[in-house]
mmCIF file of N, CA and C in Angstrom:
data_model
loop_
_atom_site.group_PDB
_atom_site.id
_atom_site.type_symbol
_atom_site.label_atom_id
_atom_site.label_comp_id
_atom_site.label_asym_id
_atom_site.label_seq_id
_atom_site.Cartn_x
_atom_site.Cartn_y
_atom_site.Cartn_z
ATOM 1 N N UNK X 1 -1.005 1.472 -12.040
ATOM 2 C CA UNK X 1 -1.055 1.899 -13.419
ATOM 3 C C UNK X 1 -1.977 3.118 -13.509
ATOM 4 N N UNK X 2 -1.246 3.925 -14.107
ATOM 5 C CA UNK X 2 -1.886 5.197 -14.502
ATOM 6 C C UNK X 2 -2.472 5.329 -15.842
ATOM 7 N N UNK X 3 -3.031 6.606 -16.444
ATOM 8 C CA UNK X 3 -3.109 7.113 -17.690
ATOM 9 C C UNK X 3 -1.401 7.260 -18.289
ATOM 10 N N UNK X 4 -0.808 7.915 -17.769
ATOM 11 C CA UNK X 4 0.141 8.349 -17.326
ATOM 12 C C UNK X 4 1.273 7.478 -17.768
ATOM 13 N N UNK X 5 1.462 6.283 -16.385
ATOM 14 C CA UNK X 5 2.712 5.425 -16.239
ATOM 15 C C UNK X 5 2.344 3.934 -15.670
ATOM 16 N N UNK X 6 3.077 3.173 -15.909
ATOM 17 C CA UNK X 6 2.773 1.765 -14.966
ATOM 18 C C UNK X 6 3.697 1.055 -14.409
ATOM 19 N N UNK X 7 3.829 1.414 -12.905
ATOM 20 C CA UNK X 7 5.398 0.797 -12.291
ATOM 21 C C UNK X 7 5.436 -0.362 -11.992
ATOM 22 N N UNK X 8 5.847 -1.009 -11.656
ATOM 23 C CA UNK X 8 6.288 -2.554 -11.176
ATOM 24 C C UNK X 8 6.837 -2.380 -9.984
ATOM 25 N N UNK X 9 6.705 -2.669 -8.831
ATOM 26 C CA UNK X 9 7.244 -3.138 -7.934
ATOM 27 C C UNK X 9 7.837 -4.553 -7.716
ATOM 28 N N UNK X 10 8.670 -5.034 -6.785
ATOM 29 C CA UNK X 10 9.137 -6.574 -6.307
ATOM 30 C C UNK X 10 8.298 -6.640 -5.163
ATOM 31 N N UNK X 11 8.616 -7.652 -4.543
ATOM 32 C CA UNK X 11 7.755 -7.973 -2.942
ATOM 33 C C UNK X 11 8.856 -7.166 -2.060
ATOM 34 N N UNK X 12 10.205 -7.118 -1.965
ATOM 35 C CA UNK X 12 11.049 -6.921 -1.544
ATOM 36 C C UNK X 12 11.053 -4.835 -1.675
ATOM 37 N N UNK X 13 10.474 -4.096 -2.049
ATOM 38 C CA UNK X 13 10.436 -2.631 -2.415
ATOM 39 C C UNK X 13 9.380 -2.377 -1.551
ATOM 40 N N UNK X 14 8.698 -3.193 -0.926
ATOM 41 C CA UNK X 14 7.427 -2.694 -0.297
ATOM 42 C C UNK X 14 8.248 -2.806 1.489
ATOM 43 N N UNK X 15 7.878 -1.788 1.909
ATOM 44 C CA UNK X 15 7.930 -1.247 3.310
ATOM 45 C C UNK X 15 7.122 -1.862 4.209
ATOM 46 N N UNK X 16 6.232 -1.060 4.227
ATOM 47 C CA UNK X 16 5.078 -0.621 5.539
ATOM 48 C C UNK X 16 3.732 -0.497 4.310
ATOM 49 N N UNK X 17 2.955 -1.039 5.133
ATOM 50 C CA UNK X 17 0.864 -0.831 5.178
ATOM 51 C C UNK X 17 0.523 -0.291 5.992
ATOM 52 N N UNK X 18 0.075 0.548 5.610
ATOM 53 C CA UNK X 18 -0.765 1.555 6.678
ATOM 54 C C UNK X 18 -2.455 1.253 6.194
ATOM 55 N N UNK X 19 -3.310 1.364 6.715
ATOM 56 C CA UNK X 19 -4.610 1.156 6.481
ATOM 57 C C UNK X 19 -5.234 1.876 7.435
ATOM 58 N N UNK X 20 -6.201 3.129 7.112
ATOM 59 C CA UNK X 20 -6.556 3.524 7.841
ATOM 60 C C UNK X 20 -7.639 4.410 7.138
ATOM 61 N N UNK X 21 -9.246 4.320 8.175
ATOM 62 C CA UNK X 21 -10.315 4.544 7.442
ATOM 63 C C UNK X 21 -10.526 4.289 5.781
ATOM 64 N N UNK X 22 -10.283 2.709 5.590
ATOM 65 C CA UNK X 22 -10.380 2.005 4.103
ATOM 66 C C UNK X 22 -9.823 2.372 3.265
ATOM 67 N N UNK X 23 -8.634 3.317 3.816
ATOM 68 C CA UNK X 23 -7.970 3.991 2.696
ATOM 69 C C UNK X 23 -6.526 3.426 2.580
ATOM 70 N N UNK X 24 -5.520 2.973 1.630
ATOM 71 C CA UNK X 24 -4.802 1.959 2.090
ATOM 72 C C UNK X 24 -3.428 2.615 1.631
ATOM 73 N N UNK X 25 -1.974 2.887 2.159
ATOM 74 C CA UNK X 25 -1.235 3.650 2.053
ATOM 75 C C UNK X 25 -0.064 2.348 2.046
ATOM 76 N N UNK X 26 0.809 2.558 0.822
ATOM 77 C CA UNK X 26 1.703 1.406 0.998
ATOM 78 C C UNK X 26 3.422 1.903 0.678
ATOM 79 N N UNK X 27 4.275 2.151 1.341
ATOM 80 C CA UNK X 27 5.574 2.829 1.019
ATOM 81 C C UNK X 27 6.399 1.758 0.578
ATOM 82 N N UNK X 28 7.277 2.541 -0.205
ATOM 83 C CA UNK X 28 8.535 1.404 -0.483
ATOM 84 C C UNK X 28 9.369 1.897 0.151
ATOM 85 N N UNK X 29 10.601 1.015 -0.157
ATOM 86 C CA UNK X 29 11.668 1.534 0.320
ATOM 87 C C UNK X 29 12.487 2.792 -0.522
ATOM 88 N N UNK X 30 12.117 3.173 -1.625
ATOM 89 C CA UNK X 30 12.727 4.371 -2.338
ATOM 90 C C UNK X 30 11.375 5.214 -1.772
ATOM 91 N N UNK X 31 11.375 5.342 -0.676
ATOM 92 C CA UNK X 31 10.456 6.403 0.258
ATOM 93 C C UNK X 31 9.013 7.372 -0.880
ATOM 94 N N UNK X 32 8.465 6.272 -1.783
ATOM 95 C CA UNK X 32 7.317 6.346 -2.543
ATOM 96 C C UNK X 32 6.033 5.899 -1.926
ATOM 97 N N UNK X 33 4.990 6.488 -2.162
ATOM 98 C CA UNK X 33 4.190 6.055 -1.637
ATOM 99 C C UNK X 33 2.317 6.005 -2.256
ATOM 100 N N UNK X 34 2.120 4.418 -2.221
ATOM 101 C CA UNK X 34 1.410 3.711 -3.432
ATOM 102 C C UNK X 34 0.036 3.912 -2.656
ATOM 103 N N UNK X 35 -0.665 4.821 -3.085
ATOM 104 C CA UNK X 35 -2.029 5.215 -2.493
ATOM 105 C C UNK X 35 -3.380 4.413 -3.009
ATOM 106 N N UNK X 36 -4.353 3.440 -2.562
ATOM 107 C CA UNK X 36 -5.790 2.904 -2.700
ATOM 108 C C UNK X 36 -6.509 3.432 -2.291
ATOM 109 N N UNK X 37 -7.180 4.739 -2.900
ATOM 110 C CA UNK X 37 -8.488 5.044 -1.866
ATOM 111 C C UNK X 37 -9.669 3.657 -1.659
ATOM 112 N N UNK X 38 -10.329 4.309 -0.408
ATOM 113 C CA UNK X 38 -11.276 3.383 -0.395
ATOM 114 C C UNK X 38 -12.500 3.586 -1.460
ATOM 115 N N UNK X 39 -12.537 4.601 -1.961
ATOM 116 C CA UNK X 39 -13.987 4.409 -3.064
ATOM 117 C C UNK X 39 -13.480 3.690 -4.361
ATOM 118 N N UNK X 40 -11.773 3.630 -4.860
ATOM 119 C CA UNK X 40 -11.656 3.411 -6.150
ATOM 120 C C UNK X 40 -11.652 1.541 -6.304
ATOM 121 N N UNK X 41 -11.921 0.735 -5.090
ATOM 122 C CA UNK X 41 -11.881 -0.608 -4.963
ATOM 123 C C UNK X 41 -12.949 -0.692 -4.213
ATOM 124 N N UNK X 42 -13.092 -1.909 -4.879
ATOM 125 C CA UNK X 42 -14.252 -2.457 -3.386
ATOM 126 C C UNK X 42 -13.232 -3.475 -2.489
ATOM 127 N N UNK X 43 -14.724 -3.050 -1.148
ATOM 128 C CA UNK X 43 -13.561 -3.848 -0.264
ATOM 129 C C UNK X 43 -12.699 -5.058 -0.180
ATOM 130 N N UNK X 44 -13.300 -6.282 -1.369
ATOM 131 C CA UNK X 44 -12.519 -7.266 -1.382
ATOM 132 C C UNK X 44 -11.603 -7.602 -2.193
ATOM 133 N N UNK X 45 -11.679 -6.419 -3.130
ATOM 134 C CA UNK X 45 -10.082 -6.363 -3.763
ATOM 135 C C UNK X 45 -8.892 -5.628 -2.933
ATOM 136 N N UNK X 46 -9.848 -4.528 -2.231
ATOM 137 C CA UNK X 46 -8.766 -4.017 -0.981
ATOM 138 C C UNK X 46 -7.949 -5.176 0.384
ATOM 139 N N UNK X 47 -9.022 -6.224 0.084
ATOM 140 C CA UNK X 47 -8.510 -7.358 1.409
ATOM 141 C C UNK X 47 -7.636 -8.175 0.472
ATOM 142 N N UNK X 48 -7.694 -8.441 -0.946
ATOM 143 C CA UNK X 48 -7.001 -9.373 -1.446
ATOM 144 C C UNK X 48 -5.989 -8.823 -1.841
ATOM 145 N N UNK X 49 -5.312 -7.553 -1.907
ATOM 146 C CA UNK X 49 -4.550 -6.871 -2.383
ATOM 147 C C UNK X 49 -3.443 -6.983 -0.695
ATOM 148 N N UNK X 50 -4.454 -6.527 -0.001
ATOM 149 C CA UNK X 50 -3.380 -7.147 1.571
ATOM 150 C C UNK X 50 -2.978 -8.463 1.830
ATOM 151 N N UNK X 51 -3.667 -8.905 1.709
ATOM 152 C CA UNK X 51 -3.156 -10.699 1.885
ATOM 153 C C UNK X 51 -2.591 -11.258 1.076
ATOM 154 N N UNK X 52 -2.028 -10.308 -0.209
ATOM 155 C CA UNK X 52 -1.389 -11.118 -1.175
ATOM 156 C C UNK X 52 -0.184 -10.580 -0.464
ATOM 157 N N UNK X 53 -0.192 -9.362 -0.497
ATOM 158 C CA UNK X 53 1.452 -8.668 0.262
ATOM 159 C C UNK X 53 1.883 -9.181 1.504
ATOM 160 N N UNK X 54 0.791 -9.552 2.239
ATOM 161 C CA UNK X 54 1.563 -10.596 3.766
ATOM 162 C C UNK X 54 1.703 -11.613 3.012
ATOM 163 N N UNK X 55 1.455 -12.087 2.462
ATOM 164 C CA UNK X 55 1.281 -13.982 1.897
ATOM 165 C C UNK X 55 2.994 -13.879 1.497
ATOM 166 N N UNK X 56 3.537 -12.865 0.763
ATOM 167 C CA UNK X 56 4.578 -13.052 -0.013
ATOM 168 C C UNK X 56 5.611 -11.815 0.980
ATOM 169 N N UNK X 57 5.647 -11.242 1.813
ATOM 170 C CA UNK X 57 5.704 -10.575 2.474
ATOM 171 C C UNK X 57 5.978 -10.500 4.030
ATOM 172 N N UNK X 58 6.996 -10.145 4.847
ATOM 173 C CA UNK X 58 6.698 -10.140 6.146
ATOM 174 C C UNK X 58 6.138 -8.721 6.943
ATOM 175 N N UNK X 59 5.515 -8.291 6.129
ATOM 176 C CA UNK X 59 4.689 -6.934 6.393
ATOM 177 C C UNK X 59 3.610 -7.162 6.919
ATOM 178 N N UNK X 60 2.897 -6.529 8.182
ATOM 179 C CA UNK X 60 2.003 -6.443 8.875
ATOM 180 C C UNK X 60 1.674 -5.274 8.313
ATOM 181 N N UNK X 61 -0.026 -5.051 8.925
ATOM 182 C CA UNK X 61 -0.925 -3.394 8.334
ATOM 183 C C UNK X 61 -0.898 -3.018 9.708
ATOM 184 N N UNK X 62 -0.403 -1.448 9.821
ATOM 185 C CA UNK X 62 -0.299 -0.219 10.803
ATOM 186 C C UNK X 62 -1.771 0.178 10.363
ATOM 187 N N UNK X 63 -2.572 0.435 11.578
ATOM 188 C CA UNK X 63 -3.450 0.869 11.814
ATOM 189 C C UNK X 63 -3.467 3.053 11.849
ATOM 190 N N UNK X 64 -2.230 3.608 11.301
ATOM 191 C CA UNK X 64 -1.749 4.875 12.115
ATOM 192 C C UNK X 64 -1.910 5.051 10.614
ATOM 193 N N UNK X 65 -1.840 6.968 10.070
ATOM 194 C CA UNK X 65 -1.769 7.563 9.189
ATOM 195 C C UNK X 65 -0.144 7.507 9.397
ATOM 196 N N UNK X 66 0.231 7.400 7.989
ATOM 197 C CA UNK X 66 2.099 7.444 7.745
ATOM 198 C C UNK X 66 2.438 8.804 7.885
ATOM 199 N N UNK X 67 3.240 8.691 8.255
ATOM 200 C CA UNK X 67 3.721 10.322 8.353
ATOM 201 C C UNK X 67 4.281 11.137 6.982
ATOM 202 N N UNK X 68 4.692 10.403 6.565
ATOM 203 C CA UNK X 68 5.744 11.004 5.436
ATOM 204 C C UNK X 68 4.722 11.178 4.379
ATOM 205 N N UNK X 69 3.427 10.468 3.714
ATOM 206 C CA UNK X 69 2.386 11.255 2.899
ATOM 207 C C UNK X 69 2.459 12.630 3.142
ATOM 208 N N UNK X 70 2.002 13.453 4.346
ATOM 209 C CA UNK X 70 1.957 14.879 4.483
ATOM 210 C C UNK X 70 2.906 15.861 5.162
ATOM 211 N N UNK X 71 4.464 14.838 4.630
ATOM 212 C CA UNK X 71 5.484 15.457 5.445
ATOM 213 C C UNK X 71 6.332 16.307 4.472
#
């Protein structure tokens, strides 16, 4: 949720986790991509925000920067 806009995702639209230096990068499948810096959370909303998406999810976290952010 933005100033802006507030999207909704399903469990099923989410791709890939990337996590890398606390910064948390999450794609869907309409090749979007749902950015957490690490200063705008603290870290245990950043861990509960992952474990809710594996919990409901067969998504593992990539340790690698995604490519397609700066592609």
């Amino acid at each position: 949720m933005t100033s802006l806009c507030e999207v909704h995702y399903k469990w099923n639209a989410l791709k890939m986790i990337h996590m890398v230096d606390g910064n948390i990068y999450i794609e869907t499948f309409m090749r979007e991509f749902i950015f957490l810096g690490r200063d705008s959370l603290s870290e245990s909303l950043r861990k509960e925000i992952i474990d809710k998406i594996q919990a409901n999810t067969d998504i593992r976290v990539l340790k690698v920067m995604p490519d397609l952010v700066f592609g």
